[in-house]
Each structure stands twice: as C-alpha cells, then as structure tokens.
Coordinates of N, CA and C in Angstrom, one line a residue:
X1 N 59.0 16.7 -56.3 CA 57.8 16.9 -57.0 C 57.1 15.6 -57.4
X2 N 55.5 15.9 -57.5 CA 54.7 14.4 -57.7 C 55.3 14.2 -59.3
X3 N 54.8 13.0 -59.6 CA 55.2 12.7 -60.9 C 53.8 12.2 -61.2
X4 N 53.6 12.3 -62.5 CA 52.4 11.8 -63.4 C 52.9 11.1 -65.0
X5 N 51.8 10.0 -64.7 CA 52.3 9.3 -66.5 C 51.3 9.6 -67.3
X6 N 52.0 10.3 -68.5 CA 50.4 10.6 -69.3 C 50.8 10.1 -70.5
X7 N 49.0 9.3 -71.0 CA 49.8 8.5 -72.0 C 48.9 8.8 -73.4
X8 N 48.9 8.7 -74.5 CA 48.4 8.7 -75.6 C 48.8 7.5 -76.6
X9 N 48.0 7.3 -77.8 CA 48.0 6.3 -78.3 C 48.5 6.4 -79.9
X10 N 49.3 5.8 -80.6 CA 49.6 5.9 -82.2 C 48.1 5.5 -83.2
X11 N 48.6 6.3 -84.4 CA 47.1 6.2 -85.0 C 46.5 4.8 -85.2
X12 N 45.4 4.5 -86.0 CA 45.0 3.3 -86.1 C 43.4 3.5 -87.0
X13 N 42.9 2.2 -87.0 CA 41.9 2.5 -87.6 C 41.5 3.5 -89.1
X14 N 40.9 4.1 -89.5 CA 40.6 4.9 -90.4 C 41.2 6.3 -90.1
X15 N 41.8 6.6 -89.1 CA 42.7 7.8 -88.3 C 44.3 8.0 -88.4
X16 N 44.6 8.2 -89.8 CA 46.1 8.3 -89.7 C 46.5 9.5 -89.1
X17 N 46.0 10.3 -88.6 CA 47.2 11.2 -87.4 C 46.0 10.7 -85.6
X18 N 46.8 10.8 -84.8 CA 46.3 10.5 -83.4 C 46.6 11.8 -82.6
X19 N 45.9 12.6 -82.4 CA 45.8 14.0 -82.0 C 47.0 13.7 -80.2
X20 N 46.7 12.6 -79.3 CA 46.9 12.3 -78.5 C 48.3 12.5 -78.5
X21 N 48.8 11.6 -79.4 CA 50.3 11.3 -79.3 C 51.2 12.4 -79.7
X22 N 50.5 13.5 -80.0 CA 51.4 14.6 -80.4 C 51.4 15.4 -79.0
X23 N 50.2 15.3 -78.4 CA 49.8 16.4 -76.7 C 50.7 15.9 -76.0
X24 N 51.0 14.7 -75.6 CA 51.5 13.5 -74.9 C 53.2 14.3 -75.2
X25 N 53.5 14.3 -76.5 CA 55.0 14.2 -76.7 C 55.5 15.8 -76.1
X26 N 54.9 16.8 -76.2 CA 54.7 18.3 -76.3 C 54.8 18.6 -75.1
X27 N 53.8 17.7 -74.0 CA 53.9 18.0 -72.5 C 55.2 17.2 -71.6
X28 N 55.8 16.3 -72.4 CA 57.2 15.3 -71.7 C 57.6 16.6 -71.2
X29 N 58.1 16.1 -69.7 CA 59.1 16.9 -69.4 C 58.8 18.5 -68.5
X30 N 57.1 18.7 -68.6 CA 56.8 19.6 -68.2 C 56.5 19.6 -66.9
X31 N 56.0 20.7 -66.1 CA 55.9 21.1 -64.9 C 55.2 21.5 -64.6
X32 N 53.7 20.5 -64.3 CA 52.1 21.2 -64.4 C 51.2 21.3 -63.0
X33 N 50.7 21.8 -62.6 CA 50.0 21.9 -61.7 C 50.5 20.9 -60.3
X34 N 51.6 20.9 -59.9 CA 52.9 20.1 -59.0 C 52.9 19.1 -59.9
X35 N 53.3 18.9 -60.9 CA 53.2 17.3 -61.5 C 54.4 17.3 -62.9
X36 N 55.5 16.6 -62.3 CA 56.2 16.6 -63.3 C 55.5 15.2 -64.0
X37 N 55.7 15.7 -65.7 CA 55.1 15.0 -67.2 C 55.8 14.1 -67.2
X38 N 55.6 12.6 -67.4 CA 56.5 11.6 -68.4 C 55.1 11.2 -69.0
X39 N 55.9 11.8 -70.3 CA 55.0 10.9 -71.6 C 54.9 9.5 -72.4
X40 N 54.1 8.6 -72.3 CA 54.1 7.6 -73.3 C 53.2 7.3 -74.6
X41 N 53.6 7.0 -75.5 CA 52.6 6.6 -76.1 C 52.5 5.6 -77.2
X42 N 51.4 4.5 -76.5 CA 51.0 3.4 -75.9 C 50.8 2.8 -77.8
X43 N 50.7 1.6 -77.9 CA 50.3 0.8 -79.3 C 48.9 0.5 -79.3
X44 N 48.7 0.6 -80.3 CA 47.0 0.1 -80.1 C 47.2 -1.2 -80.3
X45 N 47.2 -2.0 -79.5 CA 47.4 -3.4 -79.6 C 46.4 -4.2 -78.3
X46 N 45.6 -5.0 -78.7 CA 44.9 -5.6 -77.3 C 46.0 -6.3 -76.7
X47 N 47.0 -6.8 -77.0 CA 47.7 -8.2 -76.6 C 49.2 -7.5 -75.9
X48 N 49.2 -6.2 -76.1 CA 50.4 -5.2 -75.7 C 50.4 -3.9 -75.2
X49 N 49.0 -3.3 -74.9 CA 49.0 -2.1 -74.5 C 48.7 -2.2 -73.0
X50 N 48.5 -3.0 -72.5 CA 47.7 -3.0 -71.2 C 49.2 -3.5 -70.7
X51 N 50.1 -4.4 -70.7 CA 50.9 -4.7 -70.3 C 52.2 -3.3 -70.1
X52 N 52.1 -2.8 -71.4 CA 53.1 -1.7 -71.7 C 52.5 -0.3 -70.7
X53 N 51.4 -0.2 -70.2 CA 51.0 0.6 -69.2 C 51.6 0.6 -68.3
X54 N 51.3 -0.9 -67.9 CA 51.8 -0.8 -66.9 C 53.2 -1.5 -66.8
X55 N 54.2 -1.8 -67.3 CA 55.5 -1.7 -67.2 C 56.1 -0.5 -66.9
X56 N 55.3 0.7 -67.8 CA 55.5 2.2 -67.6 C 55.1 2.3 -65.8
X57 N 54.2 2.2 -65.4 CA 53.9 2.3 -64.4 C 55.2 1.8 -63.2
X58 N 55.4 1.0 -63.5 CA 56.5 0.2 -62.5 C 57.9 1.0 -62.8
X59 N 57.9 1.1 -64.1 CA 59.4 2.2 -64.0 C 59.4 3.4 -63.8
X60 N 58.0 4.0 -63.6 CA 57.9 5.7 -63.7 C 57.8 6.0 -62.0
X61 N 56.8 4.8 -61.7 CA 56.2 5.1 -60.0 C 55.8 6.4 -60.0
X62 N 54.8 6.6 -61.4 CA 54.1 7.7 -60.7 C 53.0 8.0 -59.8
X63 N 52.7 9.2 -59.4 CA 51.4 9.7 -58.1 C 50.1 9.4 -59.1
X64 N 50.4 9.7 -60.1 CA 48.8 9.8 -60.7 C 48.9 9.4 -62.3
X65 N 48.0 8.4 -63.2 CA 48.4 7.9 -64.2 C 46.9 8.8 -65.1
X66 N 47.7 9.5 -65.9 CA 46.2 10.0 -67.3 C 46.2 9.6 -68.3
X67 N 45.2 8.8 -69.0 CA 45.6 8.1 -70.2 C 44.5 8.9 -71.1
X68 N 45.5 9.4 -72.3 CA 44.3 9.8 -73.2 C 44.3 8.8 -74.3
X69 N 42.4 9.4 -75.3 CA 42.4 8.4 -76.3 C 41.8 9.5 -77.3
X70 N 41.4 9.2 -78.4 CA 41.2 9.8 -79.6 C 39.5 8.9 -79.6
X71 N 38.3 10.2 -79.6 CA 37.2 9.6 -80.3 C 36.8 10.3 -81.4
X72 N 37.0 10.0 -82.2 CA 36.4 11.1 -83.6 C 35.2 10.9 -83.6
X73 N 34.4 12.3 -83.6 CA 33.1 12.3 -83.5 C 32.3 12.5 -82.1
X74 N 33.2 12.7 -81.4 CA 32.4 13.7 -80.2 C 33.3 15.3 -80.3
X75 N 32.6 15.7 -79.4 CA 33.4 17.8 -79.7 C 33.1 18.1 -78.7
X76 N 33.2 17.1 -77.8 CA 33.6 18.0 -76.3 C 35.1 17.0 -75.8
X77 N 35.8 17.5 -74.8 CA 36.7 17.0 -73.8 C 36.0 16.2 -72.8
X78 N 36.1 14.8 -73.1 CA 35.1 14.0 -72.1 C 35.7 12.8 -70.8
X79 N 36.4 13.4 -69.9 CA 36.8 12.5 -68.6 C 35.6 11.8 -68.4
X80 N 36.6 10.4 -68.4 CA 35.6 8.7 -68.5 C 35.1 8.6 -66.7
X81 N 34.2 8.4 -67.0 CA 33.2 7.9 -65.6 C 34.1 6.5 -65.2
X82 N 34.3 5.4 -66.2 CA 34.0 4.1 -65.7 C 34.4 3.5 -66.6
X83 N 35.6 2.4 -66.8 CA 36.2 1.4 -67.3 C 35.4 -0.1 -66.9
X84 N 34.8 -1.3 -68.2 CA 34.2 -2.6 -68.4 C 35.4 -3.4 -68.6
X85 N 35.0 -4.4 -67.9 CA 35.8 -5.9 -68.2 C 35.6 -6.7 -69.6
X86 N 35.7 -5.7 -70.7 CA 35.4 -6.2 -71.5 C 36.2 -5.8 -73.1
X87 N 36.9 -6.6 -73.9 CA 37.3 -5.9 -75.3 C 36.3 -6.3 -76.2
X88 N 35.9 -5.3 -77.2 CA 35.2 -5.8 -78.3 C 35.1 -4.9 -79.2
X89 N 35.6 -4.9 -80.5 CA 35.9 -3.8 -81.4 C 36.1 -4.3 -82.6
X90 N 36.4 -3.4 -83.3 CA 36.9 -3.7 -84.6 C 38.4 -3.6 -84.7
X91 N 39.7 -4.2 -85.4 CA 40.6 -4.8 -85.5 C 41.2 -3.5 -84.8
X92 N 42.7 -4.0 -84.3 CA 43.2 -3.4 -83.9 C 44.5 -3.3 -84.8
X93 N 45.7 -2.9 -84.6 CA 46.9 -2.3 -85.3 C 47.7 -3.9 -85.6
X94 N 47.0 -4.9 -85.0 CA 47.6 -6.3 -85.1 C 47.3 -6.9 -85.9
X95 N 45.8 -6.7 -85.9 CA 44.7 -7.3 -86.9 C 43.4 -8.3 -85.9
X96 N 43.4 -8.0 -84.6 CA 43.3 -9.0 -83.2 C 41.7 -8.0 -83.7
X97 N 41.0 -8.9 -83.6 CA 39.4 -8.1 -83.3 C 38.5 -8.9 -82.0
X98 N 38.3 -8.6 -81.3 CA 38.2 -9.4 -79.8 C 36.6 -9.2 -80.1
X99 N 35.8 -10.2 -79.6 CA 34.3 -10.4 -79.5 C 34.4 -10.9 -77.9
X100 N 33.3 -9.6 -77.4 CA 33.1 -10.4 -75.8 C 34.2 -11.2 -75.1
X101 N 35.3 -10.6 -75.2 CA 36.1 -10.7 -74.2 C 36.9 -10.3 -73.4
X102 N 37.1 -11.1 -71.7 CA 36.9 -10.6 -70.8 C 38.7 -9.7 -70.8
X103 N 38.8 -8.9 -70.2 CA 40.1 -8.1 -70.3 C 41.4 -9.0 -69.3
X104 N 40.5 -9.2 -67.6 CA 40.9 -9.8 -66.9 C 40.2 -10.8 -66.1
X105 N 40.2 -12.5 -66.5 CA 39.2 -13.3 -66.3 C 39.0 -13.2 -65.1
X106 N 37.6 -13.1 -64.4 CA 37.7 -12.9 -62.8 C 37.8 -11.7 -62.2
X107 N 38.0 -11.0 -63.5 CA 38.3 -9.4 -62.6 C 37.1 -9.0 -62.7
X108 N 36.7 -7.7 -61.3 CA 35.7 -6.9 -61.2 C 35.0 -6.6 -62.7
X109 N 33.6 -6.2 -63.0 CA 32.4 -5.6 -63.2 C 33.2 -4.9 -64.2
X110 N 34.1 -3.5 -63.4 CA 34.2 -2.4 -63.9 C 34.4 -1.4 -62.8
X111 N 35.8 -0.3 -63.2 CA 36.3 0.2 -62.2 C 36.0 1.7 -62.3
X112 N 35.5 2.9 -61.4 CA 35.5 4.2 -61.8 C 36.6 4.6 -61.5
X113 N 37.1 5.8 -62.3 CA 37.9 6.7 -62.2 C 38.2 7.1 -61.0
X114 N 38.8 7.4 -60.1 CA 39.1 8.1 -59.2 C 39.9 9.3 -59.0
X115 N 40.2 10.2 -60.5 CA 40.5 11.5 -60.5 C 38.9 12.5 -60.4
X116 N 39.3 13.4 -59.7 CA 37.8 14.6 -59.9 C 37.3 14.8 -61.4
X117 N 37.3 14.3 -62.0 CA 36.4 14.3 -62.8 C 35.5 15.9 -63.6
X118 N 34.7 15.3 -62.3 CA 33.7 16.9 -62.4 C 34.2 18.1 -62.3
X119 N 35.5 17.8 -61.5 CA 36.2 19.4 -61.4 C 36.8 20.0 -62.6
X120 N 37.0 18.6 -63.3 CA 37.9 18.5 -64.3 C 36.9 19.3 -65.5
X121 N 35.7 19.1 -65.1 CA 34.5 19.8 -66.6 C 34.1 20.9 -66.1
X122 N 34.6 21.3 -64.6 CA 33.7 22.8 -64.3 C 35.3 24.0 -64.6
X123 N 36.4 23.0 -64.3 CA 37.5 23.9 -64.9 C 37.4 24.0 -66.4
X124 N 37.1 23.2 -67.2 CA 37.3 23.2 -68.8 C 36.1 24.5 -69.0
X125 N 34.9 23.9 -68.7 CA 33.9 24.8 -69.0 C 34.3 26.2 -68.4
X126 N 35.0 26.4 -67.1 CA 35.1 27.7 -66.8 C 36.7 28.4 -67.9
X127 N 36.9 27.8 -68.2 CA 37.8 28.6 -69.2 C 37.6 28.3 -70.7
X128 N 36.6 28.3 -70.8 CA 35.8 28.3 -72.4 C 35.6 27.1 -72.9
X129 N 35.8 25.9 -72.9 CA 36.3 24.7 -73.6 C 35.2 23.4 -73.5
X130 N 34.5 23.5 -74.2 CA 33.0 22.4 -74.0 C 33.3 21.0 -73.4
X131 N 33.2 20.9 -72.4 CA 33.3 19.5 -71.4 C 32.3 19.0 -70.9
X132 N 32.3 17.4 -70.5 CA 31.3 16.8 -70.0 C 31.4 15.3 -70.0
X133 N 31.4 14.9 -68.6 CA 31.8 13.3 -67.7 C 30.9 12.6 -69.2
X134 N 31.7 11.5 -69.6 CA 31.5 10.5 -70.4 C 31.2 9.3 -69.6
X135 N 30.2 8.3 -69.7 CA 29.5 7.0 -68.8 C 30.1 6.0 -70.0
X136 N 30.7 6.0 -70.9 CA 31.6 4.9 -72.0 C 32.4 5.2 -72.1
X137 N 33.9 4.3 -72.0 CA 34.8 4.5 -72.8 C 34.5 3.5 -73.7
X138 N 33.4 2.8 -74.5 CA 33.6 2.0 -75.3 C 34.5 0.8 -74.6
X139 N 34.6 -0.2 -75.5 CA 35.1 -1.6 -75.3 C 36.3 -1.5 -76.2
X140 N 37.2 -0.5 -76.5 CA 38.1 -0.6 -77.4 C 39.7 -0.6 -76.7
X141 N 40.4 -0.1 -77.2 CA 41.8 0.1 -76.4 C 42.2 1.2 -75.7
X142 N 40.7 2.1 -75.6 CA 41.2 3.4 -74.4 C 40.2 2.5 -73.2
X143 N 39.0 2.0 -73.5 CA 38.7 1.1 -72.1 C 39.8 0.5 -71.6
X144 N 40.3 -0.7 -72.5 CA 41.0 -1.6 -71.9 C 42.6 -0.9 -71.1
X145 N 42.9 -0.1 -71.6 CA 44.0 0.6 -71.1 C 43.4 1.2 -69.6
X146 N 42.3 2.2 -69.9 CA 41.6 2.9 -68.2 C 41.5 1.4 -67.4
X147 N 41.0 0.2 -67.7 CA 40.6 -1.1 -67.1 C 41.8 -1.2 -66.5
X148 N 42.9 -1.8 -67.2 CA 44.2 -2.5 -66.9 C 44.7 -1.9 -65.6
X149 N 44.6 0.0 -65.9 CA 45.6 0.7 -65.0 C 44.5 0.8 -63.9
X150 N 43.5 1.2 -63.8 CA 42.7 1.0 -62.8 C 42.4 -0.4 -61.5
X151 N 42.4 -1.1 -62.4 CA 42.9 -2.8 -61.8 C 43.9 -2.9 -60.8
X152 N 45.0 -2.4 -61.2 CA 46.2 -2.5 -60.9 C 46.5 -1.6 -59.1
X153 N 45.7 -0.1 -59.2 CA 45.3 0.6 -58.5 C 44.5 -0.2 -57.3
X154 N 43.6 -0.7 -57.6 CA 42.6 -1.3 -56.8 C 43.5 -2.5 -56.2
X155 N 44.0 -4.0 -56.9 CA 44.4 -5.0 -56.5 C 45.5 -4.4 -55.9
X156 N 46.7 -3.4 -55.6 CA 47.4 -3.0 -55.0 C 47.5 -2.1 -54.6
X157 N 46.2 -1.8 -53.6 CA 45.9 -1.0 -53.2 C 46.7 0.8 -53.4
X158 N 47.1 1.0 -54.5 CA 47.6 2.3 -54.8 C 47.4 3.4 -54.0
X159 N 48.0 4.0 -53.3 CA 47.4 6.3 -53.7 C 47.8 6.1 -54.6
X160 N 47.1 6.3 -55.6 CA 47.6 6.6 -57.0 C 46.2 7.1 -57.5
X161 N 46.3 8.2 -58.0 CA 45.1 9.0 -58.9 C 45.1 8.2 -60.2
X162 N 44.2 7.7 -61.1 CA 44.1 7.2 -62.7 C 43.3 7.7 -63.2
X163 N 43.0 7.8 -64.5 CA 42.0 7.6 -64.9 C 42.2 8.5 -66.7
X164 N 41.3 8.4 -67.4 CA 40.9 8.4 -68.6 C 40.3 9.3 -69.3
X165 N 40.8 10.5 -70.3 CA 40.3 12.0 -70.9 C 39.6 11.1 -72.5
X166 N 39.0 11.3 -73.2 CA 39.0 11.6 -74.6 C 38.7 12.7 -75.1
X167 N 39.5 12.9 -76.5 CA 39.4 14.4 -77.1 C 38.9 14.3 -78.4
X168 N 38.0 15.1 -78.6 CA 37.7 15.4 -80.0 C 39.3 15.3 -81.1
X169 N 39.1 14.9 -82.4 CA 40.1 15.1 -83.8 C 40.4 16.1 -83.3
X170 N 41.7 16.5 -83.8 CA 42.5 17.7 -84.2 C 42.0 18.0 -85.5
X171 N 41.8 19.7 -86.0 CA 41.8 20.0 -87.4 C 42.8 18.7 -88.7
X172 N 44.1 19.0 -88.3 CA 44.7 18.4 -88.7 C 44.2 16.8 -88.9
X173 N 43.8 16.4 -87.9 CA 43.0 14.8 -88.8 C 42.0 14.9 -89.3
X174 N 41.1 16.4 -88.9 CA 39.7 16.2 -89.6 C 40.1 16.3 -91.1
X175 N 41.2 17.4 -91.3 CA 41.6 17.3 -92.8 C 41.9 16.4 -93.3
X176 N 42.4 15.3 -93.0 CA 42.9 14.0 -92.9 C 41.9 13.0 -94.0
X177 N 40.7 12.9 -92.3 CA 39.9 12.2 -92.6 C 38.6 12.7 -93.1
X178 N 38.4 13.7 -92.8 CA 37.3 14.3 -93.6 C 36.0 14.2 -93.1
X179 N 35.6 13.4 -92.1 CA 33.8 13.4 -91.2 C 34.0 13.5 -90.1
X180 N 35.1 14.1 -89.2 CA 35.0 14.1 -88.1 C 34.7 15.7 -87.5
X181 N 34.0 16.3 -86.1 CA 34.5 17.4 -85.7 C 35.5 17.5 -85.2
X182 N 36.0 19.1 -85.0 CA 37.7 18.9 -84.8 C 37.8 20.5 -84.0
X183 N 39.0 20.4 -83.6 CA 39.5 21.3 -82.1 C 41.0 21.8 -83.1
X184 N 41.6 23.0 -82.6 CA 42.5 23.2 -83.1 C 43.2 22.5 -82.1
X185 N 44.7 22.0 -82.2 CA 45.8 21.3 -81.5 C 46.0 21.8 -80.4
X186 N 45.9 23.2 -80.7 CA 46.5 24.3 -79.3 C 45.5 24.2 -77.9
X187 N 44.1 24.2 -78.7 CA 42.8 24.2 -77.5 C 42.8 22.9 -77.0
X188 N 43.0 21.7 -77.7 CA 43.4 20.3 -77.4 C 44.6 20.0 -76.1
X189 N 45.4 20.9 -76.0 CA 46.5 20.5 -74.9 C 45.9 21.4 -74.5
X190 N 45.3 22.6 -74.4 CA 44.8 23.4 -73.2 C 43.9 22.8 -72.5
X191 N 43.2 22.0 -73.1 CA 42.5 21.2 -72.3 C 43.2 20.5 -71.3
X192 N 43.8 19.3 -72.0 CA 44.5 18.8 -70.9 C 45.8 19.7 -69.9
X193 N 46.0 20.8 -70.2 CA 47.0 21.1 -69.0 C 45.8 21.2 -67.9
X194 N 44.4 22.1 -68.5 CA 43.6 22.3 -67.7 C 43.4 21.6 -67.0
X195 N 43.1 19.9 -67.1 CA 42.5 19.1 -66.5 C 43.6 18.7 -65.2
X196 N 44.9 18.8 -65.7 CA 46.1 17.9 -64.9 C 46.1 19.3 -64.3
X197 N 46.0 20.5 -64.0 CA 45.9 21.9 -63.2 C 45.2 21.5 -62.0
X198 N 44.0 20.7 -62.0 CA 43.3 20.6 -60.8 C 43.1 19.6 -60.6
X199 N 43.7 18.5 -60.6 CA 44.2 17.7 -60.3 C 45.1 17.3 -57.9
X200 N 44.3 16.6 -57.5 CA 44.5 16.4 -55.8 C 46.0 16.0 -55.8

C-alpha cells in the first residue's frame, strides 16, 4: 500500500488549540483512499520545521506528502496553489520574526502544488463542504513548510505528490479565541479524508 505523510502544526501565535494537530493525530495509522496515514506534527519554528519535514520524509519514504496549516479567519477548506521563497511574519514559537527572507538562497521563485487540487474543491464542494484553490499560503510556517517539501520534490526529482490544505478554526478554538469563524472538528477531518480520497 502507497504511504502518505500528513502533517499538521502545534498551536502558536494568539491560537492556543491548532485544529490540525488533533486531524493529523486521529488519522495516524489509517487506511484512506489506497494511502496508509503517518502522522506528524511539525513545530512552528522557522529554524526547525522545514528541516523536521523533511527528515520525516527520509524516514517515512512516502508516495505523497499533505501538509496542513491553521488560518483563522477563512471558512472554506482551501488547497494552496503555490509556495514563495520567502519567510516574513510575525514571531514564531522561538521568538525568530523573519523580514524578507529568502527560505532557500538561490532557490526557485516559487513552487506549485502538484496534487489535483481542483479535484480536491469539486470533491469537497460535491459533498457539502465550502472549498476553493487558495493563490497564498502567506509567508509564514505553512508556506515555508509547502516551499521546503516542494523543493525537495523538484531538486530530486521525486514521483512524489505534495502539497498544502488550510482549514478554517475548529469550534473549539473559536471558543478559545473568540474572532475567528469555525467548522465543527468532525466536518474538519471530513474534509481532509475527502481530499486524500481523490488523491492520483
């Protein structure tokens, strides 16, 4: 059976629950659409998450890598178009706040996804679930993660499918935090089994 790495991220920022890292732990181990699950989930760290990808990567050898991220404040399920060579945000779980800089000196522009994508929003949308291709991952730690693993794909020359989901809050953090819109937990992994269902 193919194997897939799916990864999610620990809270951070103004976000003390990470809706990701609960989907991530829930799906370890499962048996989805031909794709047995290993779960990670990844630090928000600029100086350690792109490395810890892909160390995962080299021990898992998986067919296809899905990295999810947490954007509070969108309310759809949005597979990323396209990872920037670029970090810039506000602090991360280190305290590292990166201005204009480059992820990998010398490396490409910016890499697209190479999972279906679109199939991925006509499945969501065809089983109820508001979807729609995202053109940013932002410049934060779910770019630099989609960048890292995507890089890695391209410079060695992979078959390898990659690429990058963000999900609306969970209830559970909108109660948390209190300004975000929010998905129940349950419609949140239905998404993603959905998406890893049709999956090449």
């Amino acid at each position: 059976m193919k194997k897939l790495l799916l990864t999610g991220f620990e809270p951070f920022l103004n976000y003390p629950v990470n809706p990701t890292a609960r989907i991530v732990e829930e799906l370890h181990g499962m048996e989805i659409g031909g794709y047995r699950i290993h779960s990670e989930v990844l630090p928000v760290d600029f100086s350690v998450s792109g490395d810890r990808v892909i160390s995962h990567i080299e021990a898992v050898k998986p067919d296809a890598v899905l990295s999810l991220g947490l954007s509070g404040g969108r309310f759809k399920i949005t597979p990323e178009r396209i990872a920037i060579n670029v970090n810039d945000g506000a602090k991360d779980n280190s305290g590292h706040a990166p201005i204009d800089e480059p992820i990998i000196e010398g490396g490409a522009d910016g890499y697209f996804s190479n999972m279906p994508i679109r199939k991925m929003v006509n499945a969501l949308k065809g089983a109820g679930l508001p979807a729609e291709i995202s053109n940013t991952a932002g410049a934060y730690l779910c770019n630099h993660v989609m960048y890292r693993v995507l890089h890695v794909v391209t410079e060695r020359r992979e078959d390898m499918l990659a690429g990058f989901i963000h999900i609306p809050a969970s209830h559970e953090l909108a109660v948390e935090h209190g300004r975000v819109p929010s998905w129940s937990h349950e419609d949140l992994k239905r998404a993603i089994v959905t998406c890893i269902e049709v999956l090449d």
